[in-house]
PDB file of C-alpha atoms and ligand atoms in Angstrom:
ATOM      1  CA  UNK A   1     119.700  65.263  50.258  1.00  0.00           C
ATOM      2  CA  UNK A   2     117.416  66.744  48.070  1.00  0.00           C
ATOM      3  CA  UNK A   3     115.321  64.618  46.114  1.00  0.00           C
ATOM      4  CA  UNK A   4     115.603  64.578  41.945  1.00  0.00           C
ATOM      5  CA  UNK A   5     112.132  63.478  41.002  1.00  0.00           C
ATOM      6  CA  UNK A   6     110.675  67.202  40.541  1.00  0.00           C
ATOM      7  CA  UNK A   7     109.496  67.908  36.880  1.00  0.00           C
ATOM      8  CA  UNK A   8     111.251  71.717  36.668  1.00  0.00           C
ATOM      9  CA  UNK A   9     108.610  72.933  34.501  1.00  0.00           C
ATOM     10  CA  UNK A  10     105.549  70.823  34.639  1.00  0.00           C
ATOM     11  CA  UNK A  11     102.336  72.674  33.030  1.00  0.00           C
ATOM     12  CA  UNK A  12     100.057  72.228  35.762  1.00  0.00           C
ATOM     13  CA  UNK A  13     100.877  72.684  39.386  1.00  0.00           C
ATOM     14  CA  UNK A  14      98.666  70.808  42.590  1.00  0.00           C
ATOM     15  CA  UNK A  15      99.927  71.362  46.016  1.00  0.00           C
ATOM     16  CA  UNK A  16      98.301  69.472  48.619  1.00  0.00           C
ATOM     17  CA  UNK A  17      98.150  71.170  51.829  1.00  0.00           C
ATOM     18  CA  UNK A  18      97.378  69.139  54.675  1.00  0.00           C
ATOM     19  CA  UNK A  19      97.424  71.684  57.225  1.00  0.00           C
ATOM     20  CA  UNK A  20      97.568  69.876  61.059  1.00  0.00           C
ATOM     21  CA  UNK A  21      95.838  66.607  59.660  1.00  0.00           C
ATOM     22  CA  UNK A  22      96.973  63.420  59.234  1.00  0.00           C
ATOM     23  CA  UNK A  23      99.003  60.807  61.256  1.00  0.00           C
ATOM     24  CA  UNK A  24     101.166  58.201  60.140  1.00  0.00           C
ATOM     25  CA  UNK A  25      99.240  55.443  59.629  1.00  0.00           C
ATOM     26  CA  UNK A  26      96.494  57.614  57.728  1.00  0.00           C
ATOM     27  CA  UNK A  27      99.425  59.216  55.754  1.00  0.00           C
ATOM     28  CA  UNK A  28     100.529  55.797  54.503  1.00  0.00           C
ATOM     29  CA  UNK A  29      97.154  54.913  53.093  1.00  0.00           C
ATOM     30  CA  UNK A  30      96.231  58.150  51.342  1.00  0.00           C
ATOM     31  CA  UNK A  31     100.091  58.535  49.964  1.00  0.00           C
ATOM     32  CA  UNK A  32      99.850  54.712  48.990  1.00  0.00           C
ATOM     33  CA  UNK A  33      96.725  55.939  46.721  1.00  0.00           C
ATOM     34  CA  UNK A  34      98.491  58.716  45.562  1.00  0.00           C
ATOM     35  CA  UNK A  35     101.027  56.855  43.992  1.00  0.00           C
ATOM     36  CA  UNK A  36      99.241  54.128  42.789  1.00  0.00           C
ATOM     37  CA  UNK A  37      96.704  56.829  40.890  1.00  0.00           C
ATOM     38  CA  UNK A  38      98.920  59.593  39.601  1.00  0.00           C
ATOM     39  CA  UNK A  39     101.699  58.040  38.084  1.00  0.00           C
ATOM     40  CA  UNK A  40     100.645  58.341  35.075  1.00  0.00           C
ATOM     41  CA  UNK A  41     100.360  62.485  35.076  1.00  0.00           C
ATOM     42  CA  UNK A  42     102.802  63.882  32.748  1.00  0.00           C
ATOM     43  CA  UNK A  43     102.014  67.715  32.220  1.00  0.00           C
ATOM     44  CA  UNK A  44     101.308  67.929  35.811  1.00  0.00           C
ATOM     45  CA  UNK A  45     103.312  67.731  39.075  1.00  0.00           C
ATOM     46  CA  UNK A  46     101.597  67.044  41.962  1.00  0.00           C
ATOM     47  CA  UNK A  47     103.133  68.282  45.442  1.00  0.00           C
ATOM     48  CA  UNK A  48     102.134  67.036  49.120  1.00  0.00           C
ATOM     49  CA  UNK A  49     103.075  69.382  51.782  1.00  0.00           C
ATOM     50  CA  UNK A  50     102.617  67.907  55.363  1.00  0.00           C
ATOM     51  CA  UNK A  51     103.289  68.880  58.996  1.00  0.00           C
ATOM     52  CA  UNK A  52     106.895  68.550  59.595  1.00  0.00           C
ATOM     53  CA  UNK A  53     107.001  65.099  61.680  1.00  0.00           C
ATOM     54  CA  UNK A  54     105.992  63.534  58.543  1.00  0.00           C
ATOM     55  CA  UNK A  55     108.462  64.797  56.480  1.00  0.00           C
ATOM     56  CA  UNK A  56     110.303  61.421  56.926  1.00  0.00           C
ATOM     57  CA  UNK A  57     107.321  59.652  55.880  1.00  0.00           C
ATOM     58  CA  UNK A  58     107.151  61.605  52.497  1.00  0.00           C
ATOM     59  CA  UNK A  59     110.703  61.323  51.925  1.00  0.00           C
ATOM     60  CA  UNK A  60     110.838  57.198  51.984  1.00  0.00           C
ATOM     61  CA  UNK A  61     107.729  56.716  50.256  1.00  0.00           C
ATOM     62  CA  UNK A  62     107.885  59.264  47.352  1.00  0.00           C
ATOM     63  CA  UNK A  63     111.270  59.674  46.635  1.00  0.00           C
ATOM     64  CA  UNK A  64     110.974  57.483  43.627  1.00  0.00           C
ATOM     65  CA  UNK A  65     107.946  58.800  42.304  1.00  0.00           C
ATOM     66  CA  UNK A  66     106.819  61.501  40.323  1.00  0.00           C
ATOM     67  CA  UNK A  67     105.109  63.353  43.364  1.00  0.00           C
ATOM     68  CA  UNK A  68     106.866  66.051  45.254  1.00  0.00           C
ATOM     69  CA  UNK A  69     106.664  66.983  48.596  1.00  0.00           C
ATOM     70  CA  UNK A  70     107.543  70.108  51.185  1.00  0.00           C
ATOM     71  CA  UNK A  71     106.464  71.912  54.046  1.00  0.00           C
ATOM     72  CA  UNK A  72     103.936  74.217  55.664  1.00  0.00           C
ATOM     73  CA  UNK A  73     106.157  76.844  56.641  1.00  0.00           C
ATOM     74  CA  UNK A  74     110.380  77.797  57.828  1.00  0.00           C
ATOM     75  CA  UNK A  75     112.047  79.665  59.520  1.00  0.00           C
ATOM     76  CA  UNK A  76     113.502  83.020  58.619  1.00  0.00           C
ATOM     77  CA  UNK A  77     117.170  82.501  60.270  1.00  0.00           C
ATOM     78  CA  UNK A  78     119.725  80.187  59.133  1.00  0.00           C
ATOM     79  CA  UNK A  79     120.500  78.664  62.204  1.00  0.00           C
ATOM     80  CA  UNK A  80     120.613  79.077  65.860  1.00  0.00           C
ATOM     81  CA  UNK A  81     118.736  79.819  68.950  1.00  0.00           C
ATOM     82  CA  UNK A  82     115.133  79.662  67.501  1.00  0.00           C
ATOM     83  CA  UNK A  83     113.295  77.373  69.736  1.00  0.00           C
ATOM     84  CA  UNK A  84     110.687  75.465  67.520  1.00  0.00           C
ATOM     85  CA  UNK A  85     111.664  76.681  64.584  1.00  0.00           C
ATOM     86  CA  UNK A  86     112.596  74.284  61.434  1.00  0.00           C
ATOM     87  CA  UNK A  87     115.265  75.634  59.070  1.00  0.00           C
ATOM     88  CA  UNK A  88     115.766  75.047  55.075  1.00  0.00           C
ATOM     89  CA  UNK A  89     118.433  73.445  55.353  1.00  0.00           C
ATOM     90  CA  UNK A  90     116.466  70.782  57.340  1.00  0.00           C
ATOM     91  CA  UNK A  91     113.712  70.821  54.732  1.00  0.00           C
ATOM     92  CA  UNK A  92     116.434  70.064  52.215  1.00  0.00           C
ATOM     93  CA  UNK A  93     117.708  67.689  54.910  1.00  0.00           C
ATOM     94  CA  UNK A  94     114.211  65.652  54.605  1.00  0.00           C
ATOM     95  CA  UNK A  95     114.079  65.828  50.335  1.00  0.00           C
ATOM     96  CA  UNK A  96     111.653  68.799  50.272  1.00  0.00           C
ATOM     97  CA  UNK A  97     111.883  70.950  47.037  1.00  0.00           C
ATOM     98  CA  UNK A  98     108.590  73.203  47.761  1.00  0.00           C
ATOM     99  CA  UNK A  99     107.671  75.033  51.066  1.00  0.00           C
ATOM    100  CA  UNK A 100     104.269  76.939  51.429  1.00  0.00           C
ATOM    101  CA  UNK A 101     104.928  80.734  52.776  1.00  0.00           C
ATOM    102  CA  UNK A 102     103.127  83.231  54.509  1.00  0.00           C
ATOM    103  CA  UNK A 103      99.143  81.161  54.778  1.00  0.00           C
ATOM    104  CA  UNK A 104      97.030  83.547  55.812  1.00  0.00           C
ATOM    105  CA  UNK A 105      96.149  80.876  58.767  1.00  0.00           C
ATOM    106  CA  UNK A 106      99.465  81.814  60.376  1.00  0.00           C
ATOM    107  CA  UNK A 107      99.783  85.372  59.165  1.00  0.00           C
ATOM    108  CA  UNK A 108      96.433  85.660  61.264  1.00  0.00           C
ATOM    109  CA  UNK A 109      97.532  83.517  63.841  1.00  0.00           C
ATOM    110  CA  UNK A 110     100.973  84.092  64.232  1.00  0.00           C
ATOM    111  CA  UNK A 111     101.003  87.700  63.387  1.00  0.00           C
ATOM    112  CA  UNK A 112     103.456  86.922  60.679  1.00  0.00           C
ATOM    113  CA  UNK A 113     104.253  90.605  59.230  1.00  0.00           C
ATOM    114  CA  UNK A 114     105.143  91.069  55.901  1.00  0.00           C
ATOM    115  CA  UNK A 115     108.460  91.434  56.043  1.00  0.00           C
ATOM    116  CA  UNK A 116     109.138  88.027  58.078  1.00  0.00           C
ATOM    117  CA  UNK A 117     107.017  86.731  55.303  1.00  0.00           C
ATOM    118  CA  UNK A 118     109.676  88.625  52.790  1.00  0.00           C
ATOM    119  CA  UNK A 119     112.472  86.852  54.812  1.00  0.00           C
ATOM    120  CA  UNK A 120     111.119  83.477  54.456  1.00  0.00           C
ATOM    121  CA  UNK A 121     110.970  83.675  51.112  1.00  0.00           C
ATOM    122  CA  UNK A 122     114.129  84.469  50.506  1.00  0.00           C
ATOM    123  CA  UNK A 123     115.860  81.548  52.750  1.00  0.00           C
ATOM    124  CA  UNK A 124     113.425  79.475  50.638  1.00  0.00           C
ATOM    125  CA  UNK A 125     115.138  80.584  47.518  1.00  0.00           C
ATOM    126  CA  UNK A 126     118.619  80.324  48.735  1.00  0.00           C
ATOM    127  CA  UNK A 127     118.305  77.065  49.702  1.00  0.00           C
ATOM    128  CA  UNK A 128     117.209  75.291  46.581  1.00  0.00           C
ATOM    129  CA  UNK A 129     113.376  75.330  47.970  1.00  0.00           C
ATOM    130  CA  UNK A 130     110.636  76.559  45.978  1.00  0.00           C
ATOM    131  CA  UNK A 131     109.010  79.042  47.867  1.00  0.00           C
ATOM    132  CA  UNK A 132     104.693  79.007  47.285  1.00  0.00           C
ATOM    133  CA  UNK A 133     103.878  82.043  48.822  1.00  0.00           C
ATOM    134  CA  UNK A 134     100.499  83.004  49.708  1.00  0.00           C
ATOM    135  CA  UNK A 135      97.964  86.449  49.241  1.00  0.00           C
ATOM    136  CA  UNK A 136      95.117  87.099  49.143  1.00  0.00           C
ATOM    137  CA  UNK A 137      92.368  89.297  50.632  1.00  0.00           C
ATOM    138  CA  UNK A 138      89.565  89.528  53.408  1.00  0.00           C
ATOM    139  CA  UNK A 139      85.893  89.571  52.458  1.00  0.00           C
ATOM    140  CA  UNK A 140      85.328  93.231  53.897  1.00  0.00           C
ATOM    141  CA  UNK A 141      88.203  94.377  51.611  1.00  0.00           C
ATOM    142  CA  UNK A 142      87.005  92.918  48.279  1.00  0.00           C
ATOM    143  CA  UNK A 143      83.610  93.731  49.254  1.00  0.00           C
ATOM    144  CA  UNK A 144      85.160  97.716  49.600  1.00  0.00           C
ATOM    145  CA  UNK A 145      86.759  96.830  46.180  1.00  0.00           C
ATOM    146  CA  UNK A 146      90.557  97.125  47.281  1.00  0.00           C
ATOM    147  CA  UNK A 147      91.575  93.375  46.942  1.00  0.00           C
ATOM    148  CA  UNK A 148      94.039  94.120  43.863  1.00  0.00           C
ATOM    149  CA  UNK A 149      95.456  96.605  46.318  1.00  0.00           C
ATOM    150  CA  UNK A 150      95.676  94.372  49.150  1.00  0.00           C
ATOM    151  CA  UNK A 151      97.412  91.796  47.037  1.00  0.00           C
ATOM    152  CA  UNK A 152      99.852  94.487  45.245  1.00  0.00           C
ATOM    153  CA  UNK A 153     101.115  95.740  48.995  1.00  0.00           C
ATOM    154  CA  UNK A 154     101.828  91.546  50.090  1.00  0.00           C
ATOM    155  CA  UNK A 155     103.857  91.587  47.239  1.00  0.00           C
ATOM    156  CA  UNK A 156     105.330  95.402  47.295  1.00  0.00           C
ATOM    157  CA  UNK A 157     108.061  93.845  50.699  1.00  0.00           C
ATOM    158  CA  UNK A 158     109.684  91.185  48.812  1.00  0.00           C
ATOM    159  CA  UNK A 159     110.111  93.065  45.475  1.00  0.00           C
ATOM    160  CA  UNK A 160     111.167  96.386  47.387  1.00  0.00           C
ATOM    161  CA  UNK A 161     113.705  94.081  49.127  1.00  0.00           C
ATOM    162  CA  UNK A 162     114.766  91.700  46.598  1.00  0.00           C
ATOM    163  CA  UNK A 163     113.751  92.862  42.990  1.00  0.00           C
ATOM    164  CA  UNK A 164     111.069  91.048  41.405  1.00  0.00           C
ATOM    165  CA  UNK A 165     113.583  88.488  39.549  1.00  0.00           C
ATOM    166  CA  UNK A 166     113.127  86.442  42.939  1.00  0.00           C
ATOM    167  CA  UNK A 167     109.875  85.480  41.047  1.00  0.00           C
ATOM    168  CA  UNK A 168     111.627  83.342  38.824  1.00  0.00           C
ATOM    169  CA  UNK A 169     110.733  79.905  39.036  1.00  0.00           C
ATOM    170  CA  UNK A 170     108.925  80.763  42.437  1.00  0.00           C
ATOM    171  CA  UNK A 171     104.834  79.770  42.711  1.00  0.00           C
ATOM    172  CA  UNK A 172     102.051  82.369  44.237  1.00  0.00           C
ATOM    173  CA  UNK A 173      99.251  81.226  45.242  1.00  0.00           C
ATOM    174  CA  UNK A 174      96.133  83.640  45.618  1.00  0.00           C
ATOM    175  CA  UNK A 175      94.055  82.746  48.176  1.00  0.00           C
ATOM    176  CA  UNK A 176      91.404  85.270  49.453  1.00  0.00           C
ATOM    177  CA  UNK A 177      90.481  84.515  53.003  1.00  0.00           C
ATOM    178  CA  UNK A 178      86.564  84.332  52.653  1.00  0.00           C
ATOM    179  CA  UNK A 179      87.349  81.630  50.051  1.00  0.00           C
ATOM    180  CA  UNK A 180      89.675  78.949  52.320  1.00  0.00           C
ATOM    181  CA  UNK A 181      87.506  75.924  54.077  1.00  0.00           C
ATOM    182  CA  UNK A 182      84.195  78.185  53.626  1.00  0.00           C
ATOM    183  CA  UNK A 183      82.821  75.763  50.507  1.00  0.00           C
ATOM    184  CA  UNK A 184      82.810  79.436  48.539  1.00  0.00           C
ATOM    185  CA  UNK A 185      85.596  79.146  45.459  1.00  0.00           C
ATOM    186  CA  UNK A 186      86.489  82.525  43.950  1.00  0.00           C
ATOM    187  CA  UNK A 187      84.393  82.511  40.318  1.00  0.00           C
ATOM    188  CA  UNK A 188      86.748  81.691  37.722  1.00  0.00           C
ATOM    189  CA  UNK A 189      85.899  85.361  36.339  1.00  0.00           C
ATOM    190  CA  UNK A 190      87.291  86.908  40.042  1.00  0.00           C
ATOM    191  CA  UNK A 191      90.079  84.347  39.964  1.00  0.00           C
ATOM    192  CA  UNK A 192      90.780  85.039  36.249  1.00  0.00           C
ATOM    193  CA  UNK A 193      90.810  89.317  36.682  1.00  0.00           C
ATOM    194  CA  UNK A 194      93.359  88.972  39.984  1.00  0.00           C
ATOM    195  CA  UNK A 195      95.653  85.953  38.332  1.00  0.00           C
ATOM    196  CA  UNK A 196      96.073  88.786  35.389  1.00  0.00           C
ATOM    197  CA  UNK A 197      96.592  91.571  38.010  1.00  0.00           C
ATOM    198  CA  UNK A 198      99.851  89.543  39.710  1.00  0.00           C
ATOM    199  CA  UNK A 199     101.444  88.670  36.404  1.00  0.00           C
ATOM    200  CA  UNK A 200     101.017  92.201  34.659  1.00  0.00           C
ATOM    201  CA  UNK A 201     102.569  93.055  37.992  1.00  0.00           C
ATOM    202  CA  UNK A 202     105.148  91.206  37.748  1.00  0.00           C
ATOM    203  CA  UNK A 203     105.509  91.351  34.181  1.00  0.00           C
ATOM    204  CA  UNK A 204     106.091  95.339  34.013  1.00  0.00           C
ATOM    205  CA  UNK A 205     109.042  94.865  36.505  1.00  0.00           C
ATOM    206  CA  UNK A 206     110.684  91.707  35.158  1.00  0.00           C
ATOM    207  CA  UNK A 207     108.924  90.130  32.126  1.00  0.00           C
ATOM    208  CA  UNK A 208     111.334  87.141  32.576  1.00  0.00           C
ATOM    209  CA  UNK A 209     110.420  86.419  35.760  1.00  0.00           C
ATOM    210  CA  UNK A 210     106.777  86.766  34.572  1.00  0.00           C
ATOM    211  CA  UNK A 211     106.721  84.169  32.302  1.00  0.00           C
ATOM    212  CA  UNK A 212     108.811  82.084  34.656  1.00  0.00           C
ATOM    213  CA  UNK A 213     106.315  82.429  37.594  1.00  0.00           C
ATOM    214  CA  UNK A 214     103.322  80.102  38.503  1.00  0.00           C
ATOM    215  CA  UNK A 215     100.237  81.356  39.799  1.00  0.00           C
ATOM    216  CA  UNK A 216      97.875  78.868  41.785  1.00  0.00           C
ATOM    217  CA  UNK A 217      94.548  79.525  42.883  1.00  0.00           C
ATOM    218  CA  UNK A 218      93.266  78.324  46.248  1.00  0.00           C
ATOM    219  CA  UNK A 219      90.237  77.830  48.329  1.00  0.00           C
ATOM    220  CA  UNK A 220      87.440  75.272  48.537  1.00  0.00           C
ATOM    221  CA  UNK A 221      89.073  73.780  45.005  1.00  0.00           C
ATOM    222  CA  UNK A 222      87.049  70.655  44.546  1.00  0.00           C
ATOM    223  CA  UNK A 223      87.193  68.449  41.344  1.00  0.00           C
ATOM    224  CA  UNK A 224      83.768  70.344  39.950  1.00  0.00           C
ATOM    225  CA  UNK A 225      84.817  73.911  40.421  1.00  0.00           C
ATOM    226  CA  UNK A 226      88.481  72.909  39.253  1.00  0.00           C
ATOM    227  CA  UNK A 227      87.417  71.759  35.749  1.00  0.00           C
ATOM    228  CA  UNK A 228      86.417  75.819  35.063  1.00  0.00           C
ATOM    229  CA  UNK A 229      89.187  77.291  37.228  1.00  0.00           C
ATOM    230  CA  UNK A 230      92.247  75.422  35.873  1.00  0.00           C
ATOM    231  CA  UNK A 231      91.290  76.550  31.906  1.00  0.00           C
ATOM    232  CA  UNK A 232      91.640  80.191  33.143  1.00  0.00           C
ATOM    233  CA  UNK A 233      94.742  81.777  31.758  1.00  0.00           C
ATOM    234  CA  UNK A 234      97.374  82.767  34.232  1.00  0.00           C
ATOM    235  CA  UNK A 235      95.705  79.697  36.757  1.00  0.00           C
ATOM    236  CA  UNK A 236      98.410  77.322  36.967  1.00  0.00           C
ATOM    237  CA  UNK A 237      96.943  74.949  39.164  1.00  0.00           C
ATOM    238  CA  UNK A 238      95.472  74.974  42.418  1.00  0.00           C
ATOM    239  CA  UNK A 239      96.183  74.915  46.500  1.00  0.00           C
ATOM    240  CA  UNK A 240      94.314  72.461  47.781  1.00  0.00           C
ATOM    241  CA  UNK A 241      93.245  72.097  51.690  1.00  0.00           C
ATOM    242  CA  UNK A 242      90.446  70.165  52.863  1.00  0.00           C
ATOM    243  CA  UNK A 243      90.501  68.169  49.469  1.00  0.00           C
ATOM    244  CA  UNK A 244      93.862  67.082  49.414  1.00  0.00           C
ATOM    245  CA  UNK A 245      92.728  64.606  52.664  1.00  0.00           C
ATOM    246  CA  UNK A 246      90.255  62.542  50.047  1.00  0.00           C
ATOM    247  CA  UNK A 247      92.142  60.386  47.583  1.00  0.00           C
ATOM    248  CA  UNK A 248      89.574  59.838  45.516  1.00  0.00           C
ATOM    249  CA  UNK A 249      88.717  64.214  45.672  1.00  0.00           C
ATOM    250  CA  UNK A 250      92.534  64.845  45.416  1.00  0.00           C
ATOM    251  CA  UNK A 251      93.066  62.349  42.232  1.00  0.00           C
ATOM    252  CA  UNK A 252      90.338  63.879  40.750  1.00  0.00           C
ATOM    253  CA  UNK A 253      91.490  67.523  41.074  1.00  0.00           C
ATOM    254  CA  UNK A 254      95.098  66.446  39.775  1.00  0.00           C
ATOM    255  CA  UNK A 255      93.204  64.804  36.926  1.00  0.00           C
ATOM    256  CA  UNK A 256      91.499  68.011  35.551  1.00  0.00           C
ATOM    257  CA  UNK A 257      94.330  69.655  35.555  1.00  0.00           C
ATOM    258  CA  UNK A 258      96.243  67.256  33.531  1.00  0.00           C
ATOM    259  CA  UNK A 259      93.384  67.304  31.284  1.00  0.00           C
ATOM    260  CA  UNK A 260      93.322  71.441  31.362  1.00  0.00           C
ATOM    261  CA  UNK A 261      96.718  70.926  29.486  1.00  0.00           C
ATOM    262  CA  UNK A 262      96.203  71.464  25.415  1.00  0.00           C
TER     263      UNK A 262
HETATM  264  P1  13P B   1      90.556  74.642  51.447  1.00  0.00           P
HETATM  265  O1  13P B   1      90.831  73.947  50.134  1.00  0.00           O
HETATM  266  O2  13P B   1      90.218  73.704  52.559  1.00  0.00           O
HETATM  267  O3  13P B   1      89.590  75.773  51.273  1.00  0.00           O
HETATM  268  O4  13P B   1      91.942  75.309  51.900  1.00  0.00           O
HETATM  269  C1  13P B   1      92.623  76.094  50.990  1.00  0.00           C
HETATM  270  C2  13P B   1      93.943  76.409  51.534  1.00  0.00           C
HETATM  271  O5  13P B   1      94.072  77.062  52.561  1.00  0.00           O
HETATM  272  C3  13P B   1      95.108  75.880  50.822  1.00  0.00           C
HETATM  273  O6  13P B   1      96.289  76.383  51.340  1.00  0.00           O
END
């Protein structure tokens, strides 16, 4: 069953994404300090998205907190013969309300293509999951100066397939490539000019959906670079990798943003 603890419309957003770290008895301790130190945030909800085995783990130790949880990625069919694939119905299954799409770490890997990334989405959003989908570009492409580009053609599949109302409640995250586990945040000015670019985007098509859409940053977010990204307008919080494994970093980032909140 899904899990009711979810602020709908929280202020600030931080999504924790563990990528393939953790174990259970690691898990316990950091999620242990998690709860113990964030209880107290009120204009922001904090998400932890882990590998799927753990899951389970989230489920019995957060459902009665304020802290969220989801996954790292789903699968793009309903049902059936899809060896190794995870479904969103079984997210829903485990209490997960958010699931992270289309990380440039499997794009690359995986060769995830756009429109599997489009598909993904979608199941997300017709299962009750909010869907955090990621763009962002490479360094030889904002370094030619086409990164709004780049960005505007991850987005072009889903609203040429679904209409951009899908972007309703929904989260991006922009994430350029040369800025995840490099130590190198985006300046708040670069974050600030492409966070503007996706919501005009979005905003000429559907201003609803617009104003209903949250826009994280992400990449090498630490609790000093977050206290000047998270005042940018249109930076609704922040997708946090490496940091999100430190209790003390994590706490800290989720505590600037609760303090970026007039
Ligand atoms: P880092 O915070 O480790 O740069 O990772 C960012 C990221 O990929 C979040 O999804």
């Amino acid at each position: 069953m899904s899990q009711n603890n979810t602020q709908k419309f929280p202020r600030k957003l931080v999504v924790a994404n563990w990528k393939m770290h953790g174990n259970l008895k690691q898990n316990e301790a950091l999620l242990t300090d998690f709860i113990q130190n964030l209880s107290t945030l009120k204009y922001t909800q904090v998400v932890v998205c882990a590998p799927y085995p753990y899951l389970a783990q989230l489920q019995s130790m957060l459902q009665h907190t304020n802290i969220a949880w989801g996954a790292q990625n789903v699968a793009k069919n309903e049902f059936g013969a899809f060896t190794g694939e995870v479904s969103a119905e079984m997210l829903r299954d485990f209490g997960c309300s958010y699931v992270i799409i289309g990380h440039s770490e499997r794009s690359t890997a995986y060769c995830e293509s756009d429109e599997n990334i489009a598909q993904k989405f979608m199941v997300a959003k017709n299962h009750g999951l909010t869907p955090i989908l990621c763009v962002g570009e490479t360094l030889i492409e904002r370094e030619a100066g086409v990164m709004e580009m780049v960005v505007s053609k991850q987005l072009d599949t889903i609203i040429s397939t679904y209409g951009a109302e899908v972007f309703t409640d929904a989260i991006i995250s922009y994430e350029p490539i040369w800025a995840i586990g490099t130590g190198l945040a985006a300046t708040p000015i670069q974050a600030k000019s492409m966070h503007q670019f996706i919501r005009n985007k979005i905003s000429t098509l559907n201003s609803d959906a617009a104003n209903r859409l949250k826009i994280l940053y992400g990449g090498s977010v630490n609790r000093q670079n977050a206290v000047q990204l998270f005042v940018v307008p249109n930076i609704d919080g922040g997708l946090i990798g490496k940091c999100s494994l430190n209790a003390q970093e994590f706490e800290g980032i989720c505590h600037v943003a609760e303090n970026s909140v007039e």
